[in-house]
mmCIF file of C-alpha atoms in Angstrom:
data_model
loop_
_atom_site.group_PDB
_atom_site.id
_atom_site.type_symbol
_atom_site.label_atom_id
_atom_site.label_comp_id
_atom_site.label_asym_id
_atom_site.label_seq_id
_atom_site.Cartn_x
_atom_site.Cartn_y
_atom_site.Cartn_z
ATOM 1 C CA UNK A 1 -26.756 -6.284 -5.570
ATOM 2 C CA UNK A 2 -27.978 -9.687 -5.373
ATOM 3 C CA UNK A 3 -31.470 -8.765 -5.400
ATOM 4 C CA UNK A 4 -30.963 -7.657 -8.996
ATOM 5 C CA UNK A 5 -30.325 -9.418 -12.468
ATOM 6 C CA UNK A 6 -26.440 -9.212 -13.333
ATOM 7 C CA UNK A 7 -25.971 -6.279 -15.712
ATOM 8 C CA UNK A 8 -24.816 -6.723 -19.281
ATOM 9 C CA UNK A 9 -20.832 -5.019 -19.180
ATOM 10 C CA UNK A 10 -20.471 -2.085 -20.918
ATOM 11 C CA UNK A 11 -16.554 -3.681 -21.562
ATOM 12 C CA UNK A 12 -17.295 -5.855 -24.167
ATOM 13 C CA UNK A 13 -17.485 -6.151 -27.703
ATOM 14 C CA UNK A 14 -21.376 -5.338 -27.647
ATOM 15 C CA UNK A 15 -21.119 -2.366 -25.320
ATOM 16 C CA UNK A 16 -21.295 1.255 -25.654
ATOM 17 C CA UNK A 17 -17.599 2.115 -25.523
ATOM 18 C CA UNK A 18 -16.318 -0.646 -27.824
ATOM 19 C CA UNK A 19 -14.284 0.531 -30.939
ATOM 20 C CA UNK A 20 -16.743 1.818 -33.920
ATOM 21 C CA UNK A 21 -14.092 0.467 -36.199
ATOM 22 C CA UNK A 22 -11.403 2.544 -39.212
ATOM 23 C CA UNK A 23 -14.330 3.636 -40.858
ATOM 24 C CA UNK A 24 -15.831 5.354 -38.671
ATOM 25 C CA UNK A 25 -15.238 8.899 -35.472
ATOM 26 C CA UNK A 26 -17.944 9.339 -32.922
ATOM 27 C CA UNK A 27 -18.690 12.953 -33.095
ATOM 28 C CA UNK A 28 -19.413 14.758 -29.551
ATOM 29 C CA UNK A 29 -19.292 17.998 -27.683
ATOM 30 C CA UNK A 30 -18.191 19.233 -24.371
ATOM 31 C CA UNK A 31 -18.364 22.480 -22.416
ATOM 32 C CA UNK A 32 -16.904 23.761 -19.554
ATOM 33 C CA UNK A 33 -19.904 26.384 -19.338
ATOM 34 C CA UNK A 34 -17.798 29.215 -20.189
ATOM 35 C CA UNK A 35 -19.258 33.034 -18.628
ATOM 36 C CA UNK A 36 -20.076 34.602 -21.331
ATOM 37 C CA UNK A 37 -20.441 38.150 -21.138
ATOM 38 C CA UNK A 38 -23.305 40.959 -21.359
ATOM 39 C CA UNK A 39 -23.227 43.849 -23.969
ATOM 40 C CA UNK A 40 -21.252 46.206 -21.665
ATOM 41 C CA UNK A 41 -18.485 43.579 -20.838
ATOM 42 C CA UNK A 42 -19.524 42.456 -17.585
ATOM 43 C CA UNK A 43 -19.974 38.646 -16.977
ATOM 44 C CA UNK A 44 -23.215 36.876 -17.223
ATOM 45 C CA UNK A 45 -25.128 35.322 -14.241
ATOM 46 C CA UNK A 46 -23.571 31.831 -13.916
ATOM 47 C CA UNK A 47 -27.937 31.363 -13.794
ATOM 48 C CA UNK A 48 -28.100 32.420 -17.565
ATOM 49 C CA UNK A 49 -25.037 30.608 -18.863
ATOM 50 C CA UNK A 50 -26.862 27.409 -16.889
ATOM 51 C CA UNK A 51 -29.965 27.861 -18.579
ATOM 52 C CA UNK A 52 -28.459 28.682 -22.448
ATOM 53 C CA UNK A 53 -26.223 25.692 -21.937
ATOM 54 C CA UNK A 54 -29.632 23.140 -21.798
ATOM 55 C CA UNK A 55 -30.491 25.101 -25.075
ATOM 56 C CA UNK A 56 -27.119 23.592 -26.342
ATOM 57 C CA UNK A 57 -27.807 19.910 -25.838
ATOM 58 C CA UNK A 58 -30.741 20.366 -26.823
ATOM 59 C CA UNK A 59 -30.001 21.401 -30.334
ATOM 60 C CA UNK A 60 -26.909 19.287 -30.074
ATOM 61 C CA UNK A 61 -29.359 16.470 -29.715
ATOM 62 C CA UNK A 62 -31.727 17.716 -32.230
ATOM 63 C CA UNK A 63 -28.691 17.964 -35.235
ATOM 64 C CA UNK A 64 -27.719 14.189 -34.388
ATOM 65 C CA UNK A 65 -24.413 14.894 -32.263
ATOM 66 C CA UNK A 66 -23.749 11.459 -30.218
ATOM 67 C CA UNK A 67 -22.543 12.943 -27.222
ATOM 68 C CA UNK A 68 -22.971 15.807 -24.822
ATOM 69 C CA UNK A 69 -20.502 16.444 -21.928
ATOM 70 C CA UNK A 70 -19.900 19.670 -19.297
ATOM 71 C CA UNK A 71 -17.072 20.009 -16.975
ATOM 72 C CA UNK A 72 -16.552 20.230 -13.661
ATOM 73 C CA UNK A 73 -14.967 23.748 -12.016
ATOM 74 C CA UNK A 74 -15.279 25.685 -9.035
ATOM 75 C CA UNK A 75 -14.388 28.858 -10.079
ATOM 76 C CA UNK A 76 -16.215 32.055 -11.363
ATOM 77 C CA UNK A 77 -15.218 31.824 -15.127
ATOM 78 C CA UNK A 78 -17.310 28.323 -15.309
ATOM 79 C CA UNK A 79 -21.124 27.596 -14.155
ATOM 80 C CA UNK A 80 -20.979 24.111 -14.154
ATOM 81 C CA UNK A 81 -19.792 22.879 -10.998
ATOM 82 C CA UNK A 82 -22.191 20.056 -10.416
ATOM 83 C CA UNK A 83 -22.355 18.017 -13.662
ATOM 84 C CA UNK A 84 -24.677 15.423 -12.569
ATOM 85 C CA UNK A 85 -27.375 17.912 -11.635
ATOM 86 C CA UNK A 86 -27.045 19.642 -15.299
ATOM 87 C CA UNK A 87 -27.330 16.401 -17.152
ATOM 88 C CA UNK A 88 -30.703 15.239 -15.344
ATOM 89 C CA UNK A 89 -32.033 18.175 -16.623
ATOM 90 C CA UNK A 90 -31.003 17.564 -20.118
ATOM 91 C CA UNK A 91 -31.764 13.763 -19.635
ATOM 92 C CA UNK A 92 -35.477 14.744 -19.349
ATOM 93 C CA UNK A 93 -35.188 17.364 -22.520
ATOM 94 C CA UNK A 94 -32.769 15.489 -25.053
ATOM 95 C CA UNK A 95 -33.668 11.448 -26.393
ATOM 96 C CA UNK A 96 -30.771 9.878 -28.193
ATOM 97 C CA UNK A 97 -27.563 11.877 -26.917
ATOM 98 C CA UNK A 98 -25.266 10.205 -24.825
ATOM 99 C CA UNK A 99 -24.937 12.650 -21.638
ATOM 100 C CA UNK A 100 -21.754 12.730 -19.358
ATOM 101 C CA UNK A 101 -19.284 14.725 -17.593
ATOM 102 C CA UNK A 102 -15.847 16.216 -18.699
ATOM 103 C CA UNK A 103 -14.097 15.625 -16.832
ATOM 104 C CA UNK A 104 -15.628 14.659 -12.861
ATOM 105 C CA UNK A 105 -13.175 15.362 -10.321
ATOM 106 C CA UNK A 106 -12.763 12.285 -8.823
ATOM 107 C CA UNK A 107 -9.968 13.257 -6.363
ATOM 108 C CA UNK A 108 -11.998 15.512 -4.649
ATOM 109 C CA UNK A 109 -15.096 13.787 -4.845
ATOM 110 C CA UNK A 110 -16.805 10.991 -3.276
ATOM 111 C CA UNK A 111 -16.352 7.638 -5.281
ATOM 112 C CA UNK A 112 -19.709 6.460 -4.072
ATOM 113 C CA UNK A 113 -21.398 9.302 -4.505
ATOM 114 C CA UNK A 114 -20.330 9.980 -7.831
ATOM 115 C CA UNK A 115 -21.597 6.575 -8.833
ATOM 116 C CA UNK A 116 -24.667 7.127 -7.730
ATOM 117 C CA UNK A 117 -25.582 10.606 -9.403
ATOM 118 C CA UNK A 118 -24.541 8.967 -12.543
ATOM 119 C CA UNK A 119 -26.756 6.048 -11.909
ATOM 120 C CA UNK A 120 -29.409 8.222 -11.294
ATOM 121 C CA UNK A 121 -28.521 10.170 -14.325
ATOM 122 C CA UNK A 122 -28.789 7.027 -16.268
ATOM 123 C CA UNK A 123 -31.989 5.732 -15.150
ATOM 124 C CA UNK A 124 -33.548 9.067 -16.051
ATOM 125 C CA UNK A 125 -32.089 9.346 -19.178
ATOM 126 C CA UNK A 126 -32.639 5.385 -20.391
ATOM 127 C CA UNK A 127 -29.688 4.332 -20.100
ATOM 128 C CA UNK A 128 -27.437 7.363 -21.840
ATOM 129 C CA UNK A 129 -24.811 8.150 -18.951
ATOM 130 C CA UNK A 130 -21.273 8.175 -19.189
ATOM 131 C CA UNK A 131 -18.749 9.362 -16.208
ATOM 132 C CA UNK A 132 -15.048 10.502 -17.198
ATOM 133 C CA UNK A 133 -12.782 10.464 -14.146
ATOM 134 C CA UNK A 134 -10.215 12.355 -13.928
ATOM 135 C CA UNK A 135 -7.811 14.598 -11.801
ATOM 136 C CA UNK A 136 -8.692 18.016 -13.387
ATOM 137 C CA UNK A 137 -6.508 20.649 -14.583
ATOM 138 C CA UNK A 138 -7.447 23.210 -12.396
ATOM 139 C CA UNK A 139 -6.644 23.019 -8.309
ATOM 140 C CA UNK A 140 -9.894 25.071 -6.772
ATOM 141 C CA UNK A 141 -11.568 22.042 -5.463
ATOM 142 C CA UNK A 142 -9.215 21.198 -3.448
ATOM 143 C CA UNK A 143 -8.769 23.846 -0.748
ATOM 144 C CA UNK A 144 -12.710 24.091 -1.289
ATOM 145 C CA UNK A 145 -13.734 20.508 0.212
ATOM 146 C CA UNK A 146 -10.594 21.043 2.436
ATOM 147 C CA UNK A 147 -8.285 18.370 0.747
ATOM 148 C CA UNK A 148 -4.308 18.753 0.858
ATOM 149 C CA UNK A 149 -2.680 18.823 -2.510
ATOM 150 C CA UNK A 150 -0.043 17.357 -0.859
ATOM 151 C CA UNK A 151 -2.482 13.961 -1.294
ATOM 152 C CA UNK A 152 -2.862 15.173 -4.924
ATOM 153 C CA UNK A 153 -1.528 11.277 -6.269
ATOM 154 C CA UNK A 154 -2.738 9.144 -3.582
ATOM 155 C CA UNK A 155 -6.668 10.852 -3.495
ATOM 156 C CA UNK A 156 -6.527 9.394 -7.392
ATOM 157 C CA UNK A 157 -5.393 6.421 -7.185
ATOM 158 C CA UNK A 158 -7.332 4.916 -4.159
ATOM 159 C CA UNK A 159 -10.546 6.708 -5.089
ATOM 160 C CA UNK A 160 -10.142 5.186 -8.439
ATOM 161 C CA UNK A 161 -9.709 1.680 -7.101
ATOM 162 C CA UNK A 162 -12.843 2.617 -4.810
ATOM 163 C CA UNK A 163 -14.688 3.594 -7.571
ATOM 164 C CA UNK A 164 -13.860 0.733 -9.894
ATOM 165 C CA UNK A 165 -15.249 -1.817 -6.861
ATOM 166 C CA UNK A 166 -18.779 0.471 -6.893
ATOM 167 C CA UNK A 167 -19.249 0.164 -10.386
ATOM 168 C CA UNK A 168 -18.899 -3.907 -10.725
ATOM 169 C CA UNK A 169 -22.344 -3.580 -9.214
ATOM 170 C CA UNK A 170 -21.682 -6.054 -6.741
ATOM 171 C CA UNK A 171 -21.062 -5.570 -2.891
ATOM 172 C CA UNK A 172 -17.973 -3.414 -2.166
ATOM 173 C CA UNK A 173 -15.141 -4.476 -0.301
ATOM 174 C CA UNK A 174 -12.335 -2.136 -0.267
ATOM 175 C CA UNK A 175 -9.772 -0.704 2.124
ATOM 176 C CA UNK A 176 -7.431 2.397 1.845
ATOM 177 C CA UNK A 177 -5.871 5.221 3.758
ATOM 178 C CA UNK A 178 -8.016 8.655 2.579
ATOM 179 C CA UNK A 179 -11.470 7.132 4.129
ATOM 180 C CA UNK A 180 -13.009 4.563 6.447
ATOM 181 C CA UNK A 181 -13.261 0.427 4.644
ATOM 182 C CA UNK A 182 -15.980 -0.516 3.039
ATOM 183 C CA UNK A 183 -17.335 -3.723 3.764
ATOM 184 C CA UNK A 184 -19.301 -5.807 1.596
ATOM 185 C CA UNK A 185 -21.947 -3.052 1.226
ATOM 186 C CA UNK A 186 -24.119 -2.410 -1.709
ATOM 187 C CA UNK A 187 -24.419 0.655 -3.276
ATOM 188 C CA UNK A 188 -27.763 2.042 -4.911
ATOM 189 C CA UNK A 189 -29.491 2.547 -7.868
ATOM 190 C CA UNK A 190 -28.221 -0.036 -10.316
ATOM 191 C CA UNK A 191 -28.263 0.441 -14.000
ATOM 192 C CA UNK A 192 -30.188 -1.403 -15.876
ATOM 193 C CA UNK A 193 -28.673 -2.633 -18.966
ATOM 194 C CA UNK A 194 -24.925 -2.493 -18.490
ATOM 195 C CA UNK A 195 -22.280 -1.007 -16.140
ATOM 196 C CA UNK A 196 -21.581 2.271 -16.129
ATOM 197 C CA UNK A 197 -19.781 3.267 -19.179
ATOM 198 C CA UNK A 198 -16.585 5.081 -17.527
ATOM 199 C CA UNK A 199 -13.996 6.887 -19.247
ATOM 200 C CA UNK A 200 -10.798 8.390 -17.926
ATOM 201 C CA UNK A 201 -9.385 11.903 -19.261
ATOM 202 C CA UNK A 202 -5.821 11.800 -19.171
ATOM 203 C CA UNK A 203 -3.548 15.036 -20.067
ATOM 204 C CA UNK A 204 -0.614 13.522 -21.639
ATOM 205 C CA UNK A 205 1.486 11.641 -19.069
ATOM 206 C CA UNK A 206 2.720 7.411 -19.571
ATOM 207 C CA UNK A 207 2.183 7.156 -15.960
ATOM 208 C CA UNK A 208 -1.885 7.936 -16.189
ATOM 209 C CA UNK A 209 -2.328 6.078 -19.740
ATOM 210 C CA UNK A 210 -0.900 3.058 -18.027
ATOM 211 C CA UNK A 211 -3.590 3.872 -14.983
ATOM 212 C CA UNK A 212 -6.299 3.766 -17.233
ATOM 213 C CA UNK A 213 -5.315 0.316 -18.952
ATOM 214 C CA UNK A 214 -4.467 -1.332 -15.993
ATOM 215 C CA UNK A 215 -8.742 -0.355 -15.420
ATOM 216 C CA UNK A 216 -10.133 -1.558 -18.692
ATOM 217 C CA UNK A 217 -11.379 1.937 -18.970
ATOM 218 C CA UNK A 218 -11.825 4.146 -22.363
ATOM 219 C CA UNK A 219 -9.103 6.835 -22.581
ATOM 220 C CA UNK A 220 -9.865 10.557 -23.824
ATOM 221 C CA UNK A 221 -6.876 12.308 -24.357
ATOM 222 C CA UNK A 222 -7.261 16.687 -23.920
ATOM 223 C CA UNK A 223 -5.286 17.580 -26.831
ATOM 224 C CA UNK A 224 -5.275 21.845 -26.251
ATOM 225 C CA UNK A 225 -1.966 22.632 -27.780
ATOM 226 C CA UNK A 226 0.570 21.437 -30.431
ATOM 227 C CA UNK A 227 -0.465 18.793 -33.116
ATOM 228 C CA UNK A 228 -2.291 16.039 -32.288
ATOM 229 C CA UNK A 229 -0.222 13.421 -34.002
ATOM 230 C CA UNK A 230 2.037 13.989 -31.526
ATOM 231 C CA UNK A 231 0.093 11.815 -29.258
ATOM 232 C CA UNK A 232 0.516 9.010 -31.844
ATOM 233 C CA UNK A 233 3.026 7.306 -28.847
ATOM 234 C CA UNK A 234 0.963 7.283 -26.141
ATOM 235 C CA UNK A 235 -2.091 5.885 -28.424
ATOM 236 C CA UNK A 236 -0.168 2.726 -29.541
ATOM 237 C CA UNK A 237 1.285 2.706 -25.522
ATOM 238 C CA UNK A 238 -2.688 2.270 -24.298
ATOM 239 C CA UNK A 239 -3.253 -0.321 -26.950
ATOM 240 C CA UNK A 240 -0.302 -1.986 -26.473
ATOM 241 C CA UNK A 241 -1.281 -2.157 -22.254
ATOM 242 C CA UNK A 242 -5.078 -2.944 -22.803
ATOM 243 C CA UNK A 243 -3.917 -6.072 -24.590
ATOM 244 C CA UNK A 244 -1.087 -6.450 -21.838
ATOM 245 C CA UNK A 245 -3.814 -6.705 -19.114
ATOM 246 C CA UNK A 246 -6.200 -8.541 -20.972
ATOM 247 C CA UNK A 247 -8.740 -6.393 -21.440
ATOM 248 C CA UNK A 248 -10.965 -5.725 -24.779
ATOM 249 C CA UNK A 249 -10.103 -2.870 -26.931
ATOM 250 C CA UNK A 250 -11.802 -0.200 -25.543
ATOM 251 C CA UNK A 251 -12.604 3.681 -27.564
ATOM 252 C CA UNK A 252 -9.780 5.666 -27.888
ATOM 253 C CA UNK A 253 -10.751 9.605 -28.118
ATOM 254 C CA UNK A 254 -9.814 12.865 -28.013
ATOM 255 C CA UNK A 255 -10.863 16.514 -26.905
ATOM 256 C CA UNK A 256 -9.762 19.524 -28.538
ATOM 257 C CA UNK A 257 -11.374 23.418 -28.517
ATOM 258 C CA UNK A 258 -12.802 24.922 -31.746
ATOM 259 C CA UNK A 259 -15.636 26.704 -33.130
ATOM 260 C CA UNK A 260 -17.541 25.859 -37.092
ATOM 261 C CA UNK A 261 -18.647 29.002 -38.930
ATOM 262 C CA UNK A 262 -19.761 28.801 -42.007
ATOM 263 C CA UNK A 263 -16.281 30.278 -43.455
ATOM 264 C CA UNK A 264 -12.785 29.824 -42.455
ATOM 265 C CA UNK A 265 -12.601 33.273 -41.845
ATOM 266 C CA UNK A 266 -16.068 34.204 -40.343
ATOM 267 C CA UNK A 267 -14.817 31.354 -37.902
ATOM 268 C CA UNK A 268 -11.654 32.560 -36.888
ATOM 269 C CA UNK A 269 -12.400 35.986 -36.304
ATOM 270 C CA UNK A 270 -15.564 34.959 -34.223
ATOM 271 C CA UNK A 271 -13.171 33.287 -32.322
ATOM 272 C CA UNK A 272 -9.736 34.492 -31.770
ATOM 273 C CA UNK A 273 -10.529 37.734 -29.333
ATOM 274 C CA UNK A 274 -12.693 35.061 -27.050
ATOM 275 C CA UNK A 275 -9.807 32.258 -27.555
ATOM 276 C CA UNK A 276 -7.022 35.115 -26.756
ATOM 277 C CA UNK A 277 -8.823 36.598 -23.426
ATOM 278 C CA UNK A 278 -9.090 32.815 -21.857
ATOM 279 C CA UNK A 279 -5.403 31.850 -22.997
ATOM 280 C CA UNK A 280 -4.015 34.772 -21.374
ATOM 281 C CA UNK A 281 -5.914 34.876 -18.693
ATOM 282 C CA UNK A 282 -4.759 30.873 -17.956
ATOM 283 C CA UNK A 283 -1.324 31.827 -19.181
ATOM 284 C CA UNK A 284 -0.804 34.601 -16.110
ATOM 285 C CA UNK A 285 -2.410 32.085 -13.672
ATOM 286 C CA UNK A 286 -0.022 29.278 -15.267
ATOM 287 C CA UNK A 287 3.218 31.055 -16.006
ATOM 288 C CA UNK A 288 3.105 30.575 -19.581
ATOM 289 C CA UNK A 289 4.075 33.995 -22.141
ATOM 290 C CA UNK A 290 1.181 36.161 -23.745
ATOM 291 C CA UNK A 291 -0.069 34.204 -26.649
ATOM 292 C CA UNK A 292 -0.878 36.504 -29.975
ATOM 293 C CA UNK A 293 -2.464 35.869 -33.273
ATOM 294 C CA UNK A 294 0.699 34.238 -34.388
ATOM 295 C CA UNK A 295 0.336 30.734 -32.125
ATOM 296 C CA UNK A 296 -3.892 31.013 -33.183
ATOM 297 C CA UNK A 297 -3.173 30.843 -36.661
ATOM 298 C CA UNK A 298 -0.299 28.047 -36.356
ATOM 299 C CA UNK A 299 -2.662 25.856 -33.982
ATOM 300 C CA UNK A 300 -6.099 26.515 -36.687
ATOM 301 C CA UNK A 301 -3.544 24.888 -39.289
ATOM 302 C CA UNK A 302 -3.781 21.310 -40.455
ATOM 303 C CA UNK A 303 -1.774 19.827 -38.310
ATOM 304 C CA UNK A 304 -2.634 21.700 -35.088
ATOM 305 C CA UNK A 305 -4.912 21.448 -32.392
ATOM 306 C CA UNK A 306 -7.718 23.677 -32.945
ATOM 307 C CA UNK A 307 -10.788 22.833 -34.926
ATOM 308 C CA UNK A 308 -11.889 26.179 -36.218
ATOM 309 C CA UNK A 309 -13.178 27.308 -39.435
ATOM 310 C CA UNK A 310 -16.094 26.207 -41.789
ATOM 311 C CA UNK A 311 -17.903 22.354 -42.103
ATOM 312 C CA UNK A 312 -15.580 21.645 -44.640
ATOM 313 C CA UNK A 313 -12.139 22.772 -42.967
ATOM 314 C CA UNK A 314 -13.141 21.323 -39.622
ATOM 315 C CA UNK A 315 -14.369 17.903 -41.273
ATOM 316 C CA UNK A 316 -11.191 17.337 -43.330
ATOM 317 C CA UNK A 317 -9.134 18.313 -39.914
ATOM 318 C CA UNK A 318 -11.630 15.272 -38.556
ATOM 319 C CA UNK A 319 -10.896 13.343 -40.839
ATOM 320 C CA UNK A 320 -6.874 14.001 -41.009
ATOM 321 C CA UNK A 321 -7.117 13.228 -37.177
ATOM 322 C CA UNK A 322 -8.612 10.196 -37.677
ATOM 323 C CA UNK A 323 -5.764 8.790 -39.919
ATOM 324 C CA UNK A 324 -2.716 9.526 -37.657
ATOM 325 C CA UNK A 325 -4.303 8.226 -34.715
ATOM 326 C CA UNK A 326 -7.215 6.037 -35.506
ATOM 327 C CA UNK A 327 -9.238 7.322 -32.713
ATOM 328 C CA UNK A 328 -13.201 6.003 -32.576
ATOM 329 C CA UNK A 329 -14.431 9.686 -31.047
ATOM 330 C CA UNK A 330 -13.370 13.301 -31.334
ATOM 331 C CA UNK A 331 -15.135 15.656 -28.788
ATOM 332 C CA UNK A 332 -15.137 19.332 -29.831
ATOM 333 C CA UNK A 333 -14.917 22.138 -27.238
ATOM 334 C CA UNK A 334 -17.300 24.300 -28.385
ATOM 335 C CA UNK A 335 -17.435 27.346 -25.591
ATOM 336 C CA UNK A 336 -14.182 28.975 -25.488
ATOM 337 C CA UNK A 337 -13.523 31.846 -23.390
ATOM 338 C CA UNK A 338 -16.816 34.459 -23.631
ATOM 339 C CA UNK A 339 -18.078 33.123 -27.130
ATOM 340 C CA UNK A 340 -21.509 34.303 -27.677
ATOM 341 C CA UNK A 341 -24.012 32.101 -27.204
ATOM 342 C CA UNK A 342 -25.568 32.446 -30.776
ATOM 343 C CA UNK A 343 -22.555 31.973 -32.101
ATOM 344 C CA UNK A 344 -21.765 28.398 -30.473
ATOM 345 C CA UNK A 345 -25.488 27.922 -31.001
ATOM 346 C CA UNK A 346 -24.455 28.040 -35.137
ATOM 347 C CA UNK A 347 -20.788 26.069 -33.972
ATOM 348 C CA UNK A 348 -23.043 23.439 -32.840
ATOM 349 C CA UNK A 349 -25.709 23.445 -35.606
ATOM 350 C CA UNK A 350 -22.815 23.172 -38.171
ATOM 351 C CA UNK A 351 -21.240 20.014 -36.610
ATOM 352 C CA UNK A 352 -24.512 17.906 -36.356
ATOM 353 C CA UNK A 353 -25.657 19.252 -40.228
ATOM 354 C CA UNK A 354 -22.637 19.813 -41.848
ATOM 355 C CA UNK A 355 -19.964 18.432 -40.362
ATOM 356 C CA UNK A 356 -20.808 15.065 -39.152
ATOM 357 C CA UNK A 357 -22.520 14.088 -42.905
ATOM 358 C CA UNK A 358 -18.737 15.686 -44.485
ATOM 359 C CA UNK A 359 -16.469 13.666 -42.423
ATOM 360 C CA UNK A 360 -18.677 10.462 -42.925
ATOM 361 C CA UNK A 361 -18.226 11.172 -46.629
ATOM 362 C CA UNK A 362 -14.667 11.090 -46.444
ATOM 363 C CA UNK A 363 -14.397 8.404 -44.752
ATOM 364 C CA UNK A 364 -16.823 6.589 -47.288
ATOM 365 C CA UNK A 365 -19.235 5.097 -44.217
#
């Protein structure tokens, strides 16, 4: 991209994914774009759940929130299977809200072509894209774009090193075994102000914290289950590699679901049927045993790994998270299963109005 004035990095100290310091969490939100469902228990058109989802970053925009993310599936429980197409929609209806996926497929996926959607989706939005590469937990895509699982490791790692050479902005040179070389071509549209700010979502594996180091990259850690301080090791493991490699400190966050109501109770009961249908539901496709109201309540406690209940129980959970693992941004999963869409309407109202102001409070920024 010679034709073009270098871009500021986003890896820095001045760039968008730099620490925000012990003082201070981020506070975002990401969807999958759960089906919700109609009054008589059949699913809603993947067309409605599309449109009451822009209605979501918008407000989540309005109430201050500072970022927005949707995931990418390929199956009928989840409308958003083409992130990049969503968020250039929202680009042109939101103003301040950092806009990205969560996660992008990247195994089954075009490294160039993702680059360049979220290129796009960061010249319309000024400059407020984010990408966060990843495997994915679910296997649909595969068999869809006729990939072999059997590729599952190798499809990550060279599309990763692919993509990494695409988003230095300069011309690509690159040569693996899943695709044709590249050589020294440039790809198109450049950002603007800095590269692409990339983050990689990692379940809870060494091997893939270690992957993302060895990058540079941001690391967001899905935390679904158990207690988050549990992940204290593999925290202190990517800080202990990013200075290893050489690279600056980069954000360290974390995903979890929940849901803000404005009681403890109100917010658990809204919850817990929705919450119970999609954990069972994974659990038969997974193997796992039927979950009951038992593991809900144990994983809405302190220490575990849902966010649920009202501004005040949620921010001091925020706040307790924080402290055992120093992270700089905590993404809530808002849409759970077939929420209603008033209700995570409220979920999200309550974070940017009531939450965010709490936890900043206790935390004495």
């Amino acid at each position: 991209m010679t034709d073009t004035p270098a871009p500021r990095s986003a890896a820095g100290p001045e760039g968008p994914t730099a620490p925000v310091g012990p003082g201070r969490i981020l506070l975002g939100l990401n969807t999958f774009g759960d089906v919700g469902e109609n009054p008589d228990g059949s699913p809603q058109p993947h067309a409605r759940v599309l449109r009451q989802l822009l209605e979501e970053a918008q407000l989540a925009d309005a109430v201050g929130l500072h970022a927005f993310g949707v995931g990418e599936h390929h199956r009928k429980d989840y409308a958003v299977s083409a992130p990049e197409v969503f968020l250039a929609a929202a680009a042109a209806r939101t103003t301040r809200i950092r806009l990205g996926s969560a996660v992008t497929v990247l195994s089954s996926d075009d490294p160039i072509r993702v680059f360049q959607r979220f290129s796009t989706v960061d010249a319309i939005s000024n400059g407020r894209a984010e990408v966060m590469l990843g495997r994915g937990s679910f296997i649909e895509s595969f068999p869809l774009f006729g990939l072999d699982l059997a590729d599952y490791e190798v499809l990550f790692e060279e599309k990763l090193e692919l993509f990494d050479k695409v988003r230095a902005q300069k011309p690509v040179h690159w040569e693996g075994r899943i695709r044709p070389a590249v050589s020294g071509l440039s790809v198109y549209p450049p950002l603007e102000r800095h590269l692409l700010p990339t983050w990689i979502g990692v379940g809870g594996t060494p091997e893939s914290v270690l992957r993302c180091a060895q990058y540079g990259y941001p690391i967001i850690f899905a935390i679904i289950g158990g207690q988050p301080r549990a992940f204290r090791p593999l925290v202190d493991l990517y800080r202990e590699a990013m200075a290893k490699y050489g690279h600056p400190m980069q954000q360290v966050a974390t995903h979890s679901p929940g849901h803000v109501a404005d009681t403890d109770e109100q917010a658990r009961e809204e919850l817990f049927p929705h919450w119970l249908k999609l954990r069972n539901k994974l659990g038969a496709e997974r193997g796992w045993g039927p979950a009951g109201r038992g593991e809900f309540d144990a994983l809405c406690a302190p220490e575990g790994a849902l966010y649920v209940g009202s501004p005040e129980t949620v921010a001091r959970k925020i706040v307790l998270l924080k402290q055992n693992l120093g992270v700089d941004r905590f993404d809530l999963k808002y849409s759970n299963g077939p929420l209603p869409h008033s209700a995570m309407m409220r979920s999200i109202e309550l974070m940017g109005t009531a939450v965010a102001p709490r936890v900043a409070e206790l935390l004495g920024t």
